[in-house]
mmCIF file of C-alpha atoms in Angstrom:
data_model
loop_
_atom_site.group_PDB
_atom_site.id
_atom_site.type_symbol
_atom_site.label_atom_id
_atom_site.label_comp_id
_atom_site.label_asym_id
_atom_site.label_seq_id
_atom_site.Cartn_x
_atom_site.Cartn_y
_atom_site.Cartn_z
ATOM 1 C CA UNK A 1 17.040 44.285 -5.446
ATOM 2 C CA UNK A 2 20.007 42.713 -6.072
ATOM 3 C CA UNK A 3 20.175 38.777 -7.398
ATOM 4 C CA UNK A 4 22.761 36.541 -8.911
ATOM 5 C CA UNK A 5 21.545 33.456 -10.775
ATOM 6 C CA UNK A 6 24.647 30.935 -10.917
ATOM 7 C CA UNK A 7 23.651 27.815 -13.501
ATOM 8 C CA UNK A 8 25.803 25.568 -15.764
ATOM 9 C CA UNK A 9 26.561 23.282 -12.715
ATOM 10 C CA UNK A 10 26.906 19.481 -13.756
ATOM 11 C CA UNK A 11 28.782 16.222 -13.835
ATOM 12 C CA UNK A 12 31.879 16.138 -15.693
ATOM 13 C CA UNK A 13 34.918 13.471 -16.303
ATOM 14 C CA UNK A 14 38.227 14.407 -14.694
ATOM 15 C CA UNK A 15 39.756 16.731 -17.789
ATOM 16 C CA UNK A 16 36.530 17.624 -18.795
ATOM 17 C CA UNK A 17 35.383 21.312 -19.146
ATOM 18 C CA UNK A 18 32.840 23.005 -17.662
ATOM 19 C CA UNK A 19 30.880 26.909 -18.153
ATOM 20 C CA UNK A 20 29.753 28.641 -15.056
ATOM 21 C CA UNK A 21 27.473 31.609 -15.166
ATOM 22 C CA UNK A 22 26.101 34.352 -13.114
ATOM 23 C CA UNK A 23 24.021 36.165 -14.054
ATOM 24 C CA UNK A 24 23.616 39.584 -12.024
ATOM 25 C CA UNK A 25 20.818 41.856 -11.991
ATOM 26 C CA UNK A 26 19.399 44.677 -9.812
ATOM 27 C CA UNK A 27 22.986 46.727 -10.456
ATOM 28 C CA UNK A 28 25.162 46.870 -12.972
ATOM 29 C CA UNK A 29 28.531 44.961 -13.412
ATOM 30 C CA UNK A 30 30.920 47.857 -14.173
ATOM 31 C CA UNK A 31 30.489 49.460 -10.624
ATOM 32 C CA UNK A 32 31.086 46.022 -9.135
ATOM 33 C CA UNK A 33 33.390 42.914 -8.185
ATOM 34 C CA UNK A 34 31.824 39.390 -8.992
ATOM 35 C CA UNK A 35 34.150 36.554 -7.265
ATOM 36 C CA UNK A 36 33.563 32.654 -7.925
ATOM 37 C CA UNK A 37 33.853 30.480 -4.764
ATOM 38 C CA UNK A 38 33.338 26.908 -4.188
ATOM 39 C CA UNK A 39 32.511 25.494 -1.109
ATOM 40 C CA UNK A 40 32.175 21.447 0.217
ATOM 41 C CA UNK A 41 30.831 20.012 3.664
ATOM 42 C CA UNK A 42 32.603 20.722 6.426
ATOM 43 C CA UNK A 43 35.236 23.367 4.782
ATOM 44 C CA UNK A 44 34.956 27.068 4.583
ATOM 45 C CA UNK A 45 33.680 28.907 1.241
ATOM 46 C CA UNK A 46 36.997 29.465 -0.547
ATOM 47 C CA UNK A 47 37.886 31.843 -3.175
ATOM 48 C CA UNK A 48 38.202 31.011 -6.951
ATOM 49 C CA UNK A 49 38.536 34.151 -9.023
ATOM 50 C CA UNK A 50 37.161 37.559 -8.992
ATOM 51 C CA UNK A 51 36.601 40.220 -11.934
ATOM 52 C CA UNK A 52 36.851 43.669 -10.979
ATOM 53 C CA UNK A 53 34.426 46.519 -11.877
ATOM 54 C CA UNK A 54 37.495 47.752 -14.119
ATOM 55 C CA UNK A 55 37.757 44.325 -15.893
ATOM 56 C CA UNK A 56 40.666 43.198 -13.495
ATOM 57 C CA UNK A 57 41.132 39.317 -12.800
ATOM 58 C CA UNK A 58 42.728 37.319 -10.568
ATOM 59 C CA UNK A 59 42.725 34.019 -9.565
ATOM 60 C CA UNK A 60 43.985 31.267 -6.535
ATOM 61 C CA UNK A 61 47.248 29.549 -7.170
ATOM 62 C CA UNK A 62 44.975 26.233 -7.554
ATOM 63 C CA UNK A 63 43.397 27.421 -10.916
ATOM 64 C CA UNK A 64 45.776 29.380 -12.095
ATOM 65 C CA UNK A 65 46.034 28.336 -15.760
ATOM 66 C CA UNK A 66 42.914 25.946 -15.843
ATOM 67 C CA UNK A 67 39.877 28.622 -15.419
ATOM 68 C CA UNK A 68 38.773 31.249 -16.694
ATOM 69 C CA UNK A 69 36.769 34.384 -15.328
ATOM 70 C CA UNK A 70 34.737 36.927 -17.904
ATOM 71 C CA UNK A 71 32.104 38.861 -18.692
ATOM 72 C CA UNK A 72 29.518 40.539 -20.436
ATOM 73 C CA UNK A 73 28.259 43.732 -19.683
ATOM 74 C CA UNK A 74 25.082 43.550 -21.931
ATOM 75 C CA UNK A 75 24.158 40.570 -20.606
ATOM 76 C CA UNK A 76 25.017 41.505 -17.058
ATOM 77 C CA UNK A 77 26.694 38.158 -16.714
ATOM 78 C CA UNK A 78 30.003 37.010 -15.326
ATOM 79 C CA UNK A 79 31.612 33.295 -17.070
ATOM 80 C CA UNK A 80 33.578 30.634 -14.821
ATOM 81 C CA UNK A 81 35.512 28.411 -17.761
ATOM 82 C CA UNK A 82 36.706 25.661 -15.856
ATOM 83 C CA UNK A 83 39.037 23.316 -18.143
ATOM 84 C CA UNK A 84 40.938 20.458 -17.020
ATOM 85 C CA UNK A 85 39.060 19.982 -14.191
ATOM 86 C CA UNK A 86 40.235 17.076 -11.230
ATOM 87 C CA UNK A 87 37.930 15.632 -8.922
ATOM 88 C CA UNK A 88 39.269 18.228 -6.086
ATOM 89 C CA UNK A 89 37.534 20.804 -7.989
ATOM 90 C CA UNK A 90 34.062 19.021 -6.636
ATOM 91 C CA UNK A 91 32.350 21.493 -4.935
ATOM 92 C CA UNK A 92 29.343 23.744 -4.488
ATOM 93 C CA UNK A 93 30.234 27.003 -6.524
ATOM 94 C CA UNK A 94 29.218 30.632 -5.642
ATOM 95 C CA UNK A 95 29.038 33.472 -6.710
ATOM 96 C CA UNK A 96 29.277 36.573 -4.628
ATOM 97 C CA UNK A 97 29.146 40.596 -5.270
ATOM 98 C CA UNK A 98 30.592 43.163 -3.221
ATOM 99 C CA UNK A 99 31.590 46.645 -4.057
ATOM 100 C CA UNK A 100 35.663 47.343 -4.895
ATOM 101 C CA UNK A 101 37.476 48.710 -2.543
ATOM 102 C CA UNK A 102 38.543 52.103 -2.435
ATOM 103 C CA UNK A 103 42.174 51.244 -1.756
ATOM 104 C CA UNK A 104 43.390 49.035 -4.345
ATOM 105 C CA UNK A 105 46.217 47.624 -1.463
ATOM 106 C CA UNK A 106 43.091 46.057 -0.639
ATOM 107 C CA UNK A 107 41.975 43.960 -3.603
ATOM 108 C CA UNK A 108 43.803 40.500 -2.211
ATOM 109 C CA UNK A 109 40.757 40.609 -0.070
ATOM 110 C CA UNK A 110 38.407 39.762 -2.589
ATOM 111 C CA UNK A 111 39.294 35.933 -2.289
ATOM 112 C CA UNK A 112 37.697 36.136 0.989
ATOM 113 C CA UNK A 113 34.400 35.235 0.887
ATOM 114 C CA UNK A 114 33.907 37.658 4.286
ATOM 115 C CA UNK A 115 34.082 40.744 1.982
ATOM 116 C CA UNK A 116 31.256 39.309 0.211
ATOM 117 C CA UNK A 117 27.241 41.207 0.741
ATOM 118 C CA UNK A 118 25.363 38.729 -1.784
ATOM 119 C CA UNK A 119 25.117 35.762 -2.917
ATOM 120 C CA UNK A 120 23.766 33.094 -5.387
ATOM 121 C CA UNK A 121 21.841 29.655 -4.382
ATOM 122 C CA UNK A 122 24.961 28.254 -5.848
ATOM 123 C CA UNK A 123 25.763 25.417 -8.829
ATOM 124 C CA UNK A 124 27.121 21.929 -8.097
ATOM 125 C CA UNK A 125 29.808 20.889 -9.721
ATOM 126 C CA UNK A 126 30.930 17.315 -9.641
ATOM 127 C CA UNK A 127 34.212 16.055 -11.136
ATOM 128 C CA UNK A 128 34.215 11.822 -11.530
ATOM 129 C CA UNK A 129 37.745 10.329 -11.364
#
């Protein structure tokens, strides 16, 4: 069945960096989309970044520049660098899988975390000032 593990959660000085992984098992990332989202009380789940089954990124306009999404296809496992990080970016982060759409006029939907069929338990991430 199909899992995703996020760790590498933690408390981090504003500037500081921080490593997010998912790891993904029960399919295989190269027939998938993984998206990072980060969610706080109160506020819907928003969307981070996404990698494409083809290796595609993209990000939101508040981390363009600052993260970072990869992966590894041995290891099944998709990497959120977050770098310069601001005590905004304290949230709750998920990640989500979903299959890519057949259109690619579509792919601006995968920020939205209704396109989404699984998710992780989530990491927290907590950003001091």
């Amino acid at each position: 069945q199909v899992e995703l593990v996020e760790s590498g959660g933690g408390l981090v000085q504003a500037g500081g960096s921080l490593r997010l992984s998912c790891a993904a098992s029960g399919f295989t990332l190269d027939y998938a989309v993984i998206g990072w989202f980060r969610q706080v009380p109160g506020k819907e789940r928003e969307g981070v970044s996404y990698i494409s089954n083809d290796g595609s990124t993209s990000y939101a306009d508040f981390v363009q520049g600052r993260f970072t999404i990869s992966r590894d296809l041995v290891k099944n496992t998709v990497y959120l660098q977050m770098n310069s990080l601001k005590p905004e970016d304290t949230a709750v982060y998920y990640c989500g899988t979903t299959r890519p759409p057949a259109d690619r006029e579509l792919m601006y939907l995968l920020l939205r975390h209704t396109v989404y069929d699984y998710w992780g338990q989530g990491t927290q991430v907590t950003v001091s000032s």
